[in-house]
CSV table of C-alpha atoms in Angstrom, one decimal:
chain,number,residue,atom,x,y,z
X,1,UNK,CA,-25.8,40.1,-211.9
X,2,UNK,CA,-22.7,38.7,-210.3
X,3,UNK,CA,-22.9,37.9,-206.5
X,4,UNK,CA,-21.4,40.6,-204.2
X,5,UNK,CA,-18.1,38.3,-203.4
X,6,UNK,CA,-17.3,37.5,-207.1
X,7,UNK,CA,-14.7,40.3,-207.5
X,8,UNK,CA,-12.9,39.2,-204.3
X,9,UNK,CA,-13.2,35.8,-205.4
X,10,UNK,CA,-11.4,36.6,-208.7
X,11,UNK,CA,-8.8,39.0,-207.4
X,12,UNK,CA,-7.8,37.8,-204.0
X,13,UNK,CA,-5.9,34.6,-205.2
X,14,UNK,CA,-3.5,36.9,-207.1
X,15,UNK,CA,-1.9,37.9,-203.8
X,16,UNK,CA,-0.2,34.4,-203.8
X,17,UNK,CA,1.8,32.8,-201.1
X,18,UNK,CA,4.2,35.6,-200.7
X,19,UNK,CA,1.6,38.3,-200.8
X,20,UNK,CA,-0.5,36.7,-198.2
X,21,UNK,CA,2.5,36.4,-195.9
X,22,UNK,CA,3.5,39.9,-196.2
X,23,UNK,CA,0.0,40.9,-195.7
X,24,UNK,CA,-0.4,38.8,-192.7
X,25,UNK,CA,2.6,40.5,-191.0
X,26,UNK,CA,1.2,44.0,-191.6
X,27,UNK,CA,-2.3,43.2,-190.4
X,28,UNK,CA,-1.2,40.8,-187.5
X,29,UNK,CA,1.2,43.7,-186.3
X,30,UNK,CA,-1.5,46.3,-186.6
X,31,UNK,CA,-4.2,44.0,-184.5
X,32,UNK,CA,-1.2,43.3,-181.9
X,33,UNK,CA,-0.8,47.0,-181.3
X,34,UNK,CA,-4.2,48.4,-181.8
X,35,UNK,CA,-6.6,45.9,-180.2
X,36,UNK,CA,-5.4,45.7,-176.7
X,37,UNK,CA,-8.4,43.6,-175.5
X,38,UNK,CA,-7.4,40.7,-177.8
X,39,UNK,CA,-3.7,41.1,-177.0
X,40,UNK,CA,-4.5,40.8,-173.3
X,41,UNK,CA,-6.8,37.9,-173.6
X,42,UNK,CA,-4.1,36.2,-175.8
X,43,UNK,CA,-1.3,36.9,-173.3
X,44,UNK,CA,-3.2,36.0,-170.2
X,45,UNK,CA,-4.5,32.7,-171.6
X,46,UNK,CA,-0.9,31.7,-172.6
X,47,UNK,CA,0.6,32.7,-169.2
X,48,UNK,CA,-2.0,30.7,-167.4
X,49,UNK,CA,-2.6,27.7,-169.6
X,50,UNK,CA,1.0,27.0,-170.4
X,51,UNK,CA,2.5,28.2,-167.3
X,52,UNK,CA,5.1,30.4,-168.8
X,53,UNK,CA,6.5,33.6,-168.0
X,54,UNK,CA,4.7,36.9,-168.9
X,55,UNK,CA,7.6,37.9,-171.2
X,56,UNK,CA,7.5,34.4,-173.0
X,57,UNK,CA,3.7,34.6,-173.2
X,58,UNK,CA,3.8,38.1,-174.8
X,59,UNK,CA,6.4,36.4,-177.4
X,60,UNK,CA,4.1,33.5,-178.2
X,61,UNK,CA,1.1,35.8,-178.5
X,62,UNK,CA,2.6,38.2,-180.7
X,63,UNK,CA,3.8,35.5,-183.1
X,64,UNK,CA,0.4,33.8,-183.1
X,65,UNK,CA,-1.3,37.1,-184.3
X,66,UNK,CA,0.7,36.7,-187.4
X,67,UNK,CA,0.3,33.3,-188.0
X,68,UNK,CA,-3.6,33.5,-187.4
X,69,UNK,CA,-3.9,36.4,-189.9
X,70,UNK,CA,-1.6,34.3,-192.3
X,71,UNK,CA,-4.4,31.4,-191.9
X,72,UNK,CA,-7.3,33.6,-192.5
X,73,UNK,CA,-5.7,35.1,-195.6
X,74,UNK,CA,-4.7,31.6,-197.0
X,75,UNK,CA,-8.4,30.9,-197.6
X,76,UNK,CA,-8.1,32.5,-200.9
X,77,UNK,CA,-5.3,30.1,-201.9
X,78,UNK,CA,-7.3,26.9,-201.5
X,79,UNK,CA,-7.9,26.7,-205.1
X,80,UNK,CA,-4.2,26.3,-205.5
X,81,UNK,CA,-4.0,23.1,-203.4
X,82,UNK,CA,-4.3,20.5,-206.1
X,83,UNK,CA,-2.9,17.0,-205.8
X,84,UNK,CA,0.5,17.7,-207.4
X,85,UNK,CA,1.1,20.7,-204.9
X,86,UNK,CA,0.0,18.3,-202.1
X,87,UNK,CA,2.6,15.9,-203.1
X,88,UNK,CA,5.4,18.0,-204.4
X,89,UNK,CA,5.3,21.0,-201.9
X,90,UNK,CA,3.8,20.0,-198.6
X,91,UNK,CA,6.2,17.9,-196.4
X,92,UNK,CA,5.2,14.9,-194.6
X,93,UNK,CA,5.5,14.6,-190.7
X,94,UNK,CA,6.4,11.0,-191.3
X,95,UNK,CA,6.9,9.1,-194.5
X,96,UNK,CA,3.8,8.0,-196.2
X,97,UNK,CA,1.1,10.2,-194.2
X,98,UNK,CA,-0.4,11.8,-197.2
X,99,UNK,CA,-1.0,8.4,-198.8
X,100,UNK,CA,-2.3,7.1,-195.3
X,101,UNK,CA,-5.1,9.6,-195.2
X,102,UNK,CA,-6.2,9.0,-198.8
X,103,UNK,CA,-6.1,5.4,-198.5
X,104,UNK,CA,-8.0,4.9,-195.2
X,105,UNK,CA,-10.9,2.5,-195.8
X,106,UNK,CA,-14.5,3.1,-194.7
X,107,UNK,CA,-16.0,6.4,-193.1
X,108,UNK,CA,-13.5,8.9,-191.7
X,109,UNK,CA,-14.0,11.8,-189.2
X,110,UNK,CA,-10.9,14.0,-189.5
X,111,UNK,CA,-10.3,16.1,-186.3
X,112,UNK,CA,-8.2,19.3,-186.8
X,113,UNK,CA,-8.0,22.9,-184.9
X,114,UNK,CA,-7.3,26.4,-185.6
X,115,UNK,CA,-3.8,25.6,-185.6
X,116,UNK,CA,-1.2,26.1,-188.4
X,117,UNK,CA,-2.4,26.4,-191.9
X,118,UNK,CA,-6.0,25.1,-191.3
X,119,UNK,CA,-7.4,26.8,-194.5
X,120,UNK,CA,-4.9,25.1,-196.8
X,121,UNK,CA,-6.0,21.8,-195.0
X,122,UNK,CA,-9.2,22.3,-196.4
X,123,UNK,CA,-7.9,22.3,-199.9
X,124,UNK,CA,-5.7,19.2,-199.2
X,125,UNK,CA,-8.5,17.2,-198.0
X,126,UNK,CA,-10.6,18.1,-201.1
X,127,UNK,CA,-7.9,17.4,-203.5
X,128,UNK,CA,-6.9,14.2,-202.0
X,129,UNK,CA,-10.2,12.5,-201.1
X,130,UNK,CA,-12.7,14.2,-203.7
X,131,UNK,CA,-10.2,13.1,-206.3
X,132,UNK,CA,-10.6,9.6,-205.4
X,133,UNK,CA,-14.5,10.0,-206.1
X,134,UNK,CA,-15.1,9.9,-202.2
X,135,UNK,CA,-17.2,12.5,-200.4
X,136,UNK,CA,-15.1,15.1,-198.6
X,137,UNK,CA,-17.0,17.5,-196.2
X,138,UNK,CA,-15.7,20.2,-194.4
X,139,UNK,CA,-18.1,21.4,-191.4
X,140,UNK,CA,-18.0,24.9,-190.5
X,141,UNK,CA,-19.9,27.3,-188.3
X,142,UNK,CA,-22.1,29.7,-190.5
X,143,UNK,CA,-21.0,33.4,-190.5
X,144,UNK,CA,-23.6,35.8,-189.5
X,145,UNK,CA,-22.8,37.7,-192.7
X,146,UNK,CA,-24.5,36.2,-195.6
X,147,UNK,CA,-22.1,37.5,-198.0
X,148,UNK,CA,-18.8,36.9,-196.0
X,149,UNK,CA,-20.3,33.3,-195.4
X,150,UNK,CA,-20.6,32.8,-199.3
X,151,UNK,CA,-17.1,34.1,-200.0
X,152,UNK,CA,-15.7,31.7,-197.2
X,153,UNK,CA,-17.8,28.7,-198.7
X,154,UNK,CA,-16.5,29.6,-202.2
X,155,UNK,CA,-13.0,29.4,-201.3
X,156,UNK,CA,-13.0,26.4,-199.0
X,157,UNK,CA,-14.9,24.3,-201.6
X,158,UNK,CA,-12.7,25.3,-204.4
X,159,UNK,CA,-10.7,21.9,-204.4
X,160,UNK,CA,-13.8,19.7,-204.3
X,161,UNK,CA,-14.5,19.5,-200.6
X,162,UNK,CA,-18.3,20.3,-199.7
X,163,UNK,CA,-18.8,22.9,-197.1
X,164,UNK,CA,-21.4,22.0,-194.7
X,165,UNK,CA,-23.3,24.2,-192.0
X,166,UNK,CA,-22.7,22.6,-188.7
X,167,UNK,CA,-26.5,23.2,-187.6
X,168,UNK,CA,-27.6,21.4,-190.4
X,169,UNK,CA,-24.7,18.9,-190.9
X,170,UNK,CA,-26.1,15.7,-189.2
X,171,UNK,CA,-28.0,14.1,-192.1
X,172,UNK,CA,-25.6,15.4,-194.8
X,173,UNK,CA,-22.6,14.0,-192.8
X,174,UNK,CA,-24.0,10.8,-191.9
X,175,UNK,CA,-25.1,10.1,-195.6
X,176,UNK,CA,-21.6,11.0,-196.7
X,177,UNK,CA,-19.9,8.8,-194.0
X,178,UNK,CA,-22.1,5.7,-194.8
X,179,UNK,CA,-20.7,6.1,-198.6
X,180,UNK,CA,-17.2,6.0,-196.9
X,181,UNK,CA,-16.7,9.6,-197.1
X,182,UNK,CA,-14.6,11.9,-195.0
X,183,UNK,CA,-16.1,14.6,-192.9
X,184,UNK,CA,-13.6,17.4,-191.4
X,185,UNK,CA,-14.3,19.2,-188.1
X,186,UNK,CA,-12.3,22.1,-186.4
X,187,UNK,CA,-12.9,20.6,-182.8
X,188,UNK,CA,-11.0,23.3,-180.7
X,189,UNK,CA,-13.6,26.2,-180.3
X,190,UNK,CA,-15.7,27.0,-177.5
X,191,UNK,CA,-19.4,26.0,-177.7
X,192,UNK,CA,-22.6,26.1,-175.9
X,193,UNK,CA,-23.2,24.1,-172.6
X,194,UNK,CA,-26.0,22.1,-174.6
X,195,UNK,CA,-23.6,21.1,-177.2
X,196,UNK,CA,-20.5,20.4,-174.8
X,197,UNK,CA,-18.8,17.8,-173.2
X,198,UNK,CA,-16.5,19.1,-170.4
X,199,UNK,CA,-12.9,17.9,-170.4
X,200,UNK,CA,-9.5,18.7,-169.3
X,201,UNK,CA,-7.8,21.0,-171.8
X,202,UNK,CA,-4.4,22.9,-171.3
X,203,UNK,CA,-4.7,22.9,-167.4
X,204,UNK,CA,-8.3,23.9,-167.3
X,205,UNK,CA,-11.8,22.6,-168.1
X,206,UNK,CA,-13.1,23.3,-171.5
X,207,UNK,CA,-16.3,22.8,-173.3
X,208,UNK,CA,-15.7,20.5,-176.1
X,209,UNK,CA,-18.0,20.2,-178.9
X,210,UNK,CA,-19.4,16.5,-178.9
X,211,UNK,CA,-20.9,16.7,-182.2
X,212,UNK,CA,-18.1,15.3,-184.4
X,213,UNK,CA,-17.7,12.4,-181.8
X,214,UNK,CA,-21.6,11.7,-181.8
X,215,UNK,CA,-21.3,11.3,-185.5
X,216,UNK,CA,-18.3,9.4,-185.5
X,217,UNK,CA,-19.9,6.7,-183.3
X,218,UNK,CA,-23.1,6.6,-184.9
X,219,UNK,CA,-21.4,6.0,-188.4
X,220,UNK,CA,-18.7,3.7,-186.9
X,221,UNK,CA,-16.1,6.0,-188.3
X,222,UNK,CA,-12.3,6.0,-187.9
X,223,UNK,CA,-11.3,9.1,-186.1
X,224,UNK,CA,-8.0,10.7,-187.4
X,225,UNK,CA,-6.3,13.9,-186.0
X,226,UNK,CA,-4.7,15.8,-188.9
X,227,UNK,CA,-2.8,19.2,-188.7
X,228,UNK,CA,-0.9,21.3,-191.3
X,229,UNK,CA,1.8,23.1,-189.3
X,230,UNK,CA,4.1,25.7,-190.7
X,231,UNK,CA,8.1,25.1,-190.5
X,232,UNK,CA,10.8,27.4,-189.9
X,233,UNK,CA,11.4,28.0,-193.5
X,234,UNK,CA,7.8,29.1,-194.1
X,235,UNK,CA,6.6,25.8,-195.7
X,236,UNK,CA,4.1,23.2,-194.6
X,237,UNK,CA,4.4,20.0,-192.8
X,238,UNK,CA,1.3,17.5,-192.8
X,239,UNK,CA,0.9,15.5,-189.8
X,240,UNK,CA,-1.5,12.6,-189.1
X,241,UNK,CA,-1.6,11.1,-185.8
X,242,UNK,CA,-2.5,7.4,-185.0
X,243,UNK,CA,-6.2,6.9,-185.9
X,244,UNK,CA,-9.0,5.8,-183.4
X,245,UNK,CA,-10.9,2.9,-185.0
X,246,UNK,CA,-14.5,1.9,-183.9
X,247,UNK,CA,-13.3,-1.4,-182.6
X,248,UNK,CA,-11.1,0.4,-179.8
X,249,UNK,CA,-14.2,1.9,-178.2
X,250,UNK,CA,-15.8,0.3,-175.0
X,251,UNK,CA,-19.1,0.7,-173.1
X,252,UNK,CA,-22.1,2.3,-173.7
X,253,UNK,CA,-22.9,5.0,-176.6
X,254,UNK,CA,-22.4,7.8,-174.2
X,255,UNK,CA,-19.0,6.3,-173.1
X,256,UNK,CA,-17.9,5.9,-176.7
X,257,UNK,CA,-18.8,9.6,-177.4
X,258,UNK,CA,-16.8,10.6,-174.5
X,259,UNK,CA,-13.8,8.5,-175.5
X,260,UNK,CA,-13.9,9.9,-179.0
X,261,UNK,CA,-14.0,13.7,-177.5
X,262,UNK,CA,-11.3,12.9,-175.2
X,263,UNK,CA,-9.2,11.4,-178.0
X,264,UNK,CA,-9.4,14.4,-180.4
X,265,UNK,CA,-9.1,16.8,-177.6
X,266,UNK,CA,-5.9,15.2,-176.4
X,267,UNK,CA,-4.5,15.4,-179.8
X,268,UNK,CA,-5.3,19.2,-180.1
X,269,UNK,CA,-3.6,19.8,-176.7
X,270,UNK,CA,-0.4,17.9,-177.7
X,271,UNK,CA,-0.1,20.0,-181.0
X,272,UNK,CA,-0.8,23.3,-179.3
X,273,UNK,CA,1.9,22.5,-176.8
X,274,UNK,CA,4.4,21.8,-179.4
X,275,UNK,CA,3.3,24.7,-181.7
X,276,UNK,CA,1.7,27.3,-179.4
X,277,UNK,CA,2.7,30.4,-181.5
X,278,UNK,CA,0.4,28.7,-184.2
X,279,UNK,CA,-2.9,28.4,-182.4
X,280,UNK,CA,-5.7,30.9,-182.0
X,281,UNK,CA,-5.2,32.2,-178.7
X,282,UNK,CA,-7.2,35.3,-179.0
X,283,UNK,CA,-10.4,33.0,-179.2
X,284,UNK,CA,-12.3,32.9,-175.9
X,285,UNK,CA,-11.7,29.2,-175.6
X,286,UNK,CA,-12.7,28.6,-171.8
X,287,UNK,CA,-15.8,31.1,-172.1
X,288,UNK,CA,-18.5,28.4,-171.4
X,289,UNK,CA,-18.1,26.8,-168.0
X,290,UNK,CA,-19.9,23.8,-166.3
X,291,UNK,CA,-23.1,24.5,-164.6
X,292,UNK,CA,-22.2,25.9,-161.2
X,293,UNK,CA,-18.5,26.0,-161.8
X,294,UNK,CA,-16.4,29.1,-161.1
X,295,UNK,CA,-15.0,30.9,-164.1
X,296,UNK,CA,-11.4,30.1,-164.9
X,297,UNK,CA,-8.7,32.5,-164.1
X,298,UNK,CA,-8.1,33.4,-168.0
X,299,UNK,CA,-11.9,33.9,-168.4
X,300,UNK,CA,-11.8,36.3,-165.3
X,301,UNK,CA,-9.4,38.3,-167.3
X,302,UNK,CA,-11.1,38.1,-170.6
């Protein structure tokens, strides 16, 4: 008997890029009008953390709803993101960045965010890295719904990247990194206090997941911020920031972990400020607070 997600796995990709874009406009618009709690959460967060007017915050938030739905739906298209698609369709933020990410020597930790076309990015990393006979891992949080989790893993891994549950990732990721592989992490989500380093992020203090930093330091990996941003024409632009190499880190192990976490958090903040309408504002990013600290103003409103 076929698994319960098999029908979706076979039929959803037929939507294509135009179909997912149209459906995202419909679903994003519906959620904007119907789910007032998420609308208010996003608008309040933008107004406070970007220090913009209420009108501007609403404009950014509404655009982000549509961008976010498009990102979720693009999950079904990961299988189409082969090496030819990457080199012929995706633009480079600066010349040579696609070759740069594919040719970095040694272990690599790629840090990205729920920004732009993050699901398409999973396909890129799979096709560019796995095609060169290197391990390519995408570390994700496990969905509570087993069927949905299987579906997500099916699509995210359809270009050769291996999807790893973040709670079971340590041994698997370290093994891959020691073989000079690449492990990609979404580093912008809220996390429990016992997994966090508290760092400045968008005019507030946020709980930053230190897991990717711990693994990078342990494996002596190069840390590379990578983002796939949509352009005004509906295409994609691949950005790779200047990497952080192990020899740039100083001090104790804890000092190095903090430096890595500060590095990827700073990169995410820069891109969120540049492309605020493409970030996942409806997420309760500042929910976890330092022990004894007052809730942020945005959290009070959530």
